[in-house]
């Protein structure tokens, strides 16, 4: 199958990574941000056209307020620090999800990064923040959009080829449910901060070996 054109990553296991080392959960998120940077670089270098990262689910509001606040501060500082790298790698950054509940400073960092990277053509990086796939689908129906619309202003994305979830769980958890209809799924037992280049190589090699039939019959070998 070659290289997946749209990869989606559920970055799970930051908290467990930290707890298993006797460290506070926020350290797992800091290490996770470092891994996220490596994933972006990996995808840009391997010809992936679109990468969507699940950074904060609308259900993550149930977490303690200090963890939520820490994550938002981390996202904002990460965007600011990664700007040059995005420009260097031809990365266009977009954020999907609700913005009306996000802190003002984060909204400003998002808007600034989106504006400055708008010309990036190598990799479209989308970060899902306060995102719910069911809400996005519901909203698209309410707007009367054809499903599969990728018009700006809707949170319905192009189809996903490969979903990668770290952290050992085997579920999609309200992430890109519509877009993942025919996606190949890779569930890894490694916690996100420990995700390595070798893990990504293995996932991409496995993807390349899969036959995607979209409901059709297998390709016949004739001879
Ligand atoms: C899930 O792990 C992870 C999150 C809710 C936050 C994801 C954020 C990052 C990886 C850092 C920043 C990313 C970007 C794109 C700037 P968890 O906390 O649910 O882990 P657990 O299941 O072990 O508790």
mmCIF file of C-alpha atoms and ligand atoms in Angstrom:
data_model
loop_
_atom_site.group_PDB
_atom_site.id
_atom_site.type_symbol
_atom_site.label_atom_id
_atom_site.label_comp_id
_atom_site.label_asym_id
_atom_site.label_seq_id
_atom_site.Cartn_x
_atom_site.Cartn_y
_atom_site.Cartn_z
ATOM 1 C CA UNK A 1 0.000 0.000 0.000
ATOM 2 C CA UNK A 2 2.980 2.339 0.233
ATOM 3 C CA UNK A 3 2.894 5.298 2.571
ATOM 4 C CA UNK A 4 -0.373 6.250 4.311
ATOM 5 C CA UNK A 5 -1.465 9.673 3.103
ATOM 6 C CA UNK A 6 -3.482 10.576 6.192
ATOM 7 C CA UNK A 7 -2.231 9.323 9.543
ATOM 8 C CA UNK A 8 -4.109 9.904 12.804
ATOM 9 C CA UNK A 9 -2.471 9.362 16.190
ATOM 10 C CA UNK A 10 -4.127 8.888 19.574
ATOM 11 C CA UNK A 11 -1.285 9.892 21.886
ATOM 12 C CA UNK A 12 -2.217 7.804 24.912
ATOM 13 C CA UNK A 13 -0.204 6.748 27.955
ATOM 14 C CA UNK A 14 1.526 9.969 29.023
ATOM 15 C CA UNK A 15 0.177 9.721 32.559
ATOM 16 C CA UNK A 16 1.087 6.047 32.932
ATOM 17 C CA UNK A 17 4.552 6.713 31.573
ATOM 18 C CA UNK A 18 5.111 9.292 34.318
ATOM 19 C CA UNK A 19 3.455 7.312 37.102
ATOM 20 C CA UNK A 20 5.469 4.194 36.293
ATOM 21 C CA UNK A 21 8.598 6.262 36.892
ATOM 22 C CA UNK A 22 7.308 7.812 40.112
ATOM 23 C CA UNK A 23 6.944 11.198 38.446
ATOM 24 C CA UNK A 24 3.991 13.613 38.264
ATOM 25 C CA UNK A 25 1.656 13.228 35.295
ATOM 26 C CA UNK A 26 2.637 16.574 33.802
ATOM 27 C CA UNK A 27 6.089 15.202 33.094
ATOM 28 C CA UNK A 28 4.496 12.597 30.872
ATOM 29 C CA UNK A 29 2.809 15.330 28.874
ATOM 30 C CA UNK A 30 6.106 17.198 28.486
ATOM 31 C CA UNK A 31 7.768 14.043 27.204
ATOM 32 C CA UNK A 32 4.714 13.434 25.031
ATOM 33 C CA UNK A 33 5.144 16.842 23.417
ATOM 34 C CA UNK A 34 8.716 15.858 22.565
ATOM 35 C CA UNK A 35 7.473 12.616 20.980
ATOM 36 C CA UNK A 36 4.780 14.530 19.071
ATOM 37 C CA UNK A 37 7.525 16.661 17.547
ATOM 38 C CA UNK A 38 9.353 13.514 16.417
ATOM 39 C CA UNK A 39 6.192 12.052 14.907
ATOM 40 C CA UNK A 40 5.638 15.250 12.907
ATOM 41 C CA UNK A 41 9.204 15.170 11.596
ATOM 42 C CA UNK A 42 8.952 11.467 10.774
ATOM 43 C CA UNK A 43 5.756 11.963 8.796
ATOM 44 C CA UNK A 44 7.124 15.010 6.955
ATOM 45 C CA UNK A 45 10.214 13.024 5.976
ATOM 46 C CA UNK A 46 8.282 9.932 4.869
ATOM 47 C CA UNK A 47 5.836 11.612 2.512
ATOM 48 C CA UNK A 48 2.731 11.582 4.698
ATOM 49 C CA UNK A 49 0.496 14.392 3.468
ATOM 50 C CA UNK A 50 -1.753 14.762 6.491
ATOM 51 C CA UNK A 51 -1.205 14.017 10.157
ATOM 52 C CA UNK A 52 -3.907 14.490 12.778
ATOM 53 C CA UNK A 53 -2.965 14.320 16.464
ATOM 54 C CA UNK A 54 -5.493 13.834 19.269
ATOM 55 C CA UNK A 55 -4.235 16.244 21.903
ATOM 56 C CA UNK A 56 -7.333 16.983 24.004
ATOM 57 C CA UNK A 57 -10.692 15.272 23.782
ATOM 58 C CA UNK A 58 -13.862 17.096 24.816
ATOM 59 C CA UNK A 59 -14.124 14.370 27.469
ATOM 60 C CA UNK A 60 -10.727 15.421 28.860
ATOM 61 C CA UNK A 61 -12.482 18.342 30.587
ATOM 62 C CA UNK A 62 -13.288 15.743 33.256
ATOM 63 C CA UNK A 63 -9.618 15.836 34.353
ATOM 64 C CA UNK A 64 -8.413 17.945 37.294
ATOM 65 C CA UNK A 65 -8.346 21.662 36.428
ATOM 66 C CA UNK A 66 -4.612 21.952 37.044
ATOM 67 C CA UNK A 67 -3.841 19.173 34.537
ATOM 68 C CA UNK A 68 -6.150 20.764 31.959
ATOM 69 C CA UNK A 69 -4.520 24.158 32.497
ATOM 70 C CA UNK A 70 -1.084 22.613 32.216
ATOM 71 C CA UNK A 71 -1.971 20.946 28.922
ATOM 72 C CA UNK A 72 -3.288 24.190 27.428
ATOM 73 C CA UNK A 73 -0.138 26.058 28.481
ATOM 74 C CA UNK A 74 1.960 23.242 26.996
ATOM 75 C CA UNK A 75 0.083 23.376 23.683
ATOM 76 C CA UNK A 76 0.533 27.165 23.448
ATOM 77 C CA UNK A 77 4.248 27.092 24.247
ATOM 78 C CA UNK A 78 4.758 24.081 21.967
ATOM 79 C CA UNK A 79 3.179 25.923 19.032
ATOM 80 C CA UNK A 80 5.295 28.995 19.665
ATOM 81 C CA UNK A 81 8.508 26.989 19.962
ATOM 82 C CA UNK A 82 7.770 24.822 16.932
ATOM 83 C CA UNK A 83 6.958 27.651 14.545
ATOM 84 C CA UNK A 84 10.403 27.751 12.913
ATOM 85 C CA UNK A 85 10.473 23.987 12.636
ATOM 86 C CA UNK A 86 7.049 23.968 10.971
ATOM 87 C CA UNK A 87 8.227 26.547 8.452
ATOM 88 C CA UNK A 88 11.472 24.652 7.846
ATOM 89 C CA UNK A 89 9.635 21.383 7.129
ATOM 90 C CA UNK A 90 6.803 22.901 5.084
ATOM 91 C CA UNK A 91 4.227 22.052 7.753
ATOM 92 C CA UNK A 92 0.849 23.732 7.723
ATOM 93 C CA UNK A 93 -0.751 23.714 11.176
ATOM 94 C CA UNK A 94 -4.497 23.696 11.814
ATOM 95 C CA UNK A 95 -6.395 23.068 15.012
ATOM 96 C CA UNK A 96 -9.731 21.262 14.920
ATOM 97 C CA UNK A 97 -12.345 21.196 17.664
ATOM 98 C CA UNK A 98 -14.112 23.844 19.712
ATOM 99 C CA UNK A 99 -12.305 27.091 20.429
ATOM 100 C CA UNK A 100 -14.899 28.856 22.534
ATOM 101 C CA UNK A 101 -13.858 27.108 25.763
ATOM 102 C CA UNK A 102 -10.097 27.468 25.268
ATOM 103 C CA UNK A 103 -7.998 30.092 27.078
ATOM 104 C CA UNK A 104 -7.486 33.316 25.175
ATOM 105 C CA UNK A 105 -3.685 32.909 25.102
ATOM 106 C CA UNK A 106 -3.998 29.479 23.502
ATOM 107 C CA UNK A 107 -6.463 30.777 20.893
ATOM 108 C CA UNK A 108 -3.986 33.530 20.038
ATOM 109 C CA UNK A 109 -1.095 31.060 19.700
ATOM 110 C CA UNK A 110 -3.254 28.854 17.462
ATOM 111 C CA UNK A 111 -4.345 31.752 15.249
ATOM 112 C CA UNK A 112 -0.768 33.031 14.920
ATOM 113 C CA UNK A 113 0.603 29.581 14.036
ATOM 114 C CA UNK A 114 -2.196 28.876 11.564
ATOM 115 C CA UNK A 115 -1.604 32.218 9.843
ATOM 116 C CA UNK A 116 2.187 31.903 9.638
ATOM 117 C CA UNK A 117 2.194 28.306 8.427
ATOM 118 C CA UNK A 118 -0.714 28.644 5.974
ATOM 119 C CA UNK A 119 1.648 28.311 3.001
ATOM 120 C CA UNK A 120 3.064 24.938 4.107
ATOM 121 C CA UNK A 121 2.489 22.325 1.407
ATOM 122 C CA UNK A 122 4.474 19.292 2.555
ATOM 123 C CA UNK A 123 2.463 18.144 5.562
ATOM 124 C CA UNK A 124 -0.885 19.320 6.875
ATOM 125 C CA UNK A 125 -0.673 18.848 10.635
ATOM 126 C CA UNK A 126 -3.988 19.030 12.437
ATOM 127 C CA UNK A 127 -4.105 19.041 16.207
ATOM 128 C CA UNK A 128 -7.447 18.106 17.746
ATOM 129 C CA UNK A 129 -8.143 20.197 20.849
ATOM 130 C CA UNK A 130 -11.500 20.128 22.671
ATOM 131 C CA UNK A 131 -12.489 17.757 19.892
ATOM 132 C CA UNK A 132 -15.352 15.275 19.756
ATOM 133 C CA UNK A 133 -15.954 13.299 16.587
ATOM 134 C CA UNK A 134 -19.617 12.739 17.423
ATOM 135 C CA UNK A 135 -20.036 16.487 17.920
ATOM 136 C CA UNK A 136 -18.277 17.172 14.587
ATOM 137 C CA UNK A 137 -20.560 14.738 12.757
ATOM 138 C CA UNK A 138 -23.637 16.148 14.471
ATOM 139 C CA UNK A 139 -22.576 19.692 13.559
ATOM 140 C CA UNK A 140 -21.977 18.752 9.917
ATOM 141 C CA UNK A 141 -25.483 17.281 9.695
ATOM 142 C CA UNK A 142 -26.960 20.354 11.339
ATOM 143 C CA UNK A 143 -25.177 22.570 8.803
ATOM 144 C CA UNK A 144 -26.586 20.445 6.002
ATOM 145 C CA UNK A 145 -23.080 19.635 4.807
ATOM 146 C CA UNK A 146 -22.539 16.614 2.624
ATOM 147 C CA UNK A 147 -20.613 14.193 4.792
ATOM 148 C CA UNK A 148 -17.048 14.139 3.631
ATOM 149 C CA UNK A 149 -17.146 17.876 3.131
ATOM 150 C CA UNK A 150 -13.771 19.370 3.851
ATOM 151 C CA UNK A 151 -14.995 22.931 3.639
ATOM 152 C CA UNK A 152 -13.271 25.282 6.049
ATOM 153 C CA UNK A 153 -15.441 25.730 9.091
ATOM 154 C CA UNK A 154 -16.450 22.100 9.432
ATOM 155 C CA UNK A 155 -14.533 19.599 11.472
ATOM 156 C CA UNK A 156 -15.042 16.756 9.011
ATOM 157 C CA UNK A 157 -11.660 15.766 7.602
ATOM 158 C CA UNK A 158 -10.543 13.781 4.550
ATOM 159 C CA UNK A 159 -10.528 9.972 5.029
ATOM 160 C CA UNK A 160 -7.891 8.556 7.354
ATOM 161 C CA UNK A 161 -5.628 5.755 6.055
ATOM 162 C CA UNK A 162 -3.965 4.737 9.291
ATOM 163 C CA UNK A 163 -4.911 5.232 12.942
ATOM 164 C CA UNK A 164 -2.137 4.666 15.472
ATOM 165 C CA UNK A 165 -3.020 4.419 19.160
ATOM 166 C CA UNK A 166 -0.362 4.061 21.829
ATOM 167 C CA UNK A 167 -0.897 3.144 25.473
ATOM 168 C CA UNK A 168 -2.345 -0.345 25.078
ATOM 169 C CA UNK A 169 -6.064 0.457 24.683
ATOM 170 C CA UNK A 170 -7.880 -0.797 21.610
ATOM 171 C CA UNK A 171 -10.530 1.778 20.892
ATOM 172 C CA UNK A 172 -11.124 4.995 18.941
ATOM 173 C CA UNK A 173 -12.586 7.073 21.803
ATOM 174 C CA UNK A 174 -14.577 9.652 19.810
ATOM 175 C CA UNK A 175 -11.700 10.395 17.420
ATOM 176 C CA UNK A 176 -12.322 10.690 13.655
ATOM 177 C CA UNK A 177 -15.080 8.060 13.707
ATOM 178 C CA UNK A 178 -16.466 9.012 10.300
ATOM 179 C CA UNK A 179 -13.078 9.539 8.684
ATOM 180 C CA UNK A 180 -11.707 6.193 9.918
ATOM 181 C CA UNK A 181 -14.329 4.047 8.183
ATOM 182 C CA UNK A 182 -11.717 2.216 6.089
ATOM 183 C CA UNK A 183 -8.623 3.100 8.080
ATOM 184 C CA UNK A 184 -6.096 0.474 9.028
ATOM 185 C CA UNK A 185 -5.696 0.350 12.800
ATOM 186 C CA UNK A 186 -2.428 -0.023 14.724
ATOM 187 C CA UNK A 187 -2.679 -0.445 18.486
ATOM 188 C CA UNK A 188 0.656 -0.285 20.279
ATOM 189 C CA UNK A 189 1.323 -1.304 23.868
ATOM 190 C CA UNK A 190 4.040 1.328 24.239
ATOM 191 C CA UNK A 191 3.168 4.539 26.125
ATOM 192 C CA UNK A 192 3.291 7.608 23.890
ATOM 193 C CA UNK A 193 6.452 9.169 25.385
ATOM 194 C CA UNK A 194 8.310 5.922 24.612
ATOM 195 C CA UNK A 195 7.124 5.694 20.998
ATOM 196 C CA UNK A 196 10.300 5.339 18.930
ATOM 197 C CA UNK A 197 11.329 5.721 15.318
ATOM 198 C CA UNK A 198 11.654 1.915 15.201
ATOM 199 C CA UNK A 199 7.999 1.618 16.325
ATOM 200 C CA UNK A 200 6.946 4.014 13.565
ATOM 201 C CA UNK A 201 9.015 2.113 11.013
ATOM 202 C CA UNK A 202 7.287 -1.122 12.074
ATOM 203 C CA UNK A 203 3.809 0.430 11.878
ATOM 204 C CA UNK A 204 4.488 1.881 8.432
ATOM 205 C CA UNK A 205 5.942 -1.435 7.213
ATOM 206 C CA UNK A 206 2.868 -3.272 8.489
ATOM 207 C CA UNK A 207 0.595 -0.746 6.773
ATOM 208 C CA UNK A 208 2.488 -1.204 3.515
ATOM 209 C CA UNK A 209 1.843 -4.963 3.690
ATOM 210 C CA UNK A 210 -1.920 -4.705 4.099
ATOM 211 C CA UNK A 211 -4.323 -5.096 1.217
ATOM 212 C CA UNK A 212 -7.070 -2.488 1.364
ATOM 213 C CA UNK A 213 -10.090 -3.680 -0.574
ATOM 214 C CA UNK A 214 -12.819 -1.209 0.457
ATOM 215 C CA UNK A 215 -15.376 -3.987 0.196
ATOM 216 C CA UNK A 216 -14.200 -5.305 -3.181
ATOM 217 C CA UNK A 217 -12.833 -8.789 -3.826
ATOM 218 C CA UNK A 218 -9.097 -9.500 -3.544
ATOM 219 C CA UNK A 219 -6.983 -8.682 -6.558
ATOM 220 C CA UNK A 220 -6.616 -11.917 -8.583
ATOM 221 C CA UNK A 221 -3.160 -13.031 -9.528
ATOM 222 C CA UNK A 222 -3.401 -14.301 -13.104
ATOM 223 C CA UNK A 223 -0.754 -15.953 -14.998
HETATM 224 C C1 LIG B 1 -3.235 11.042 26.773
HETATM 225 O O1 LIG B 1 -2.443 10.447 27.777
HETATM 226 C C2 LIG B 1 -2.645 12.304 26.393
HETATM 227 C C3 LIG B 1 -3.234 13.526 26.500
HETATM 228 C C4 LIG B 1 -4.605 13.717 27.023
HETATM 229 C C5 LIG B 1 -2.515 14.751 26.132
HETATM 230 C C6 LIG B 1 -1.744 14.643 24.848
HETATM 231 C C7 LIG B 1 -0.746 15.706 24.813
HETATM 232 C C8 LIG B 1 0.534 15.567 24.419
HETATM 233 C C9 LIG B 1 1.093 14.342 23.843
HETATM 234 C C10 LIG B 1 1.483 16.680 24.555
HETATM 235 C C11 LIG B 1 1.435 17.795 23.609
HETATM 236 C C12 LIG B 1 1.058 17.538 22.223
HETATM 237 C C13 LIG B 1 1.074 18.469 21.279
HETATM 238 C C14 LIG B 1 0.558 18.197 19.926
HETATM 239 C C15 LIG B 1 1.609 19.814 21.558
HETATM 240 P P1 LIG B 1 -3.082 10.257 29.197
HETATM 241 O O2 LIG B 1 -2.788 11.451 30.009
HETATM 242 O O3 LIG B 1 -4.525 9.919 29.047
HETATM 243 O O4 LIG B 1 -2.282 9.026 29.739
HETATM 244 P P2 LIG B 1 -2.857 7.900 30.694
HETATM 245 O O5 LIG B 1 -3.930 7.186 29.932
HETATM 246 O O6 LIG B 1 -1.662 7.056 30.930
HETATM 247 O O7 LIG B 1 -3.354 8.584 31.928
#
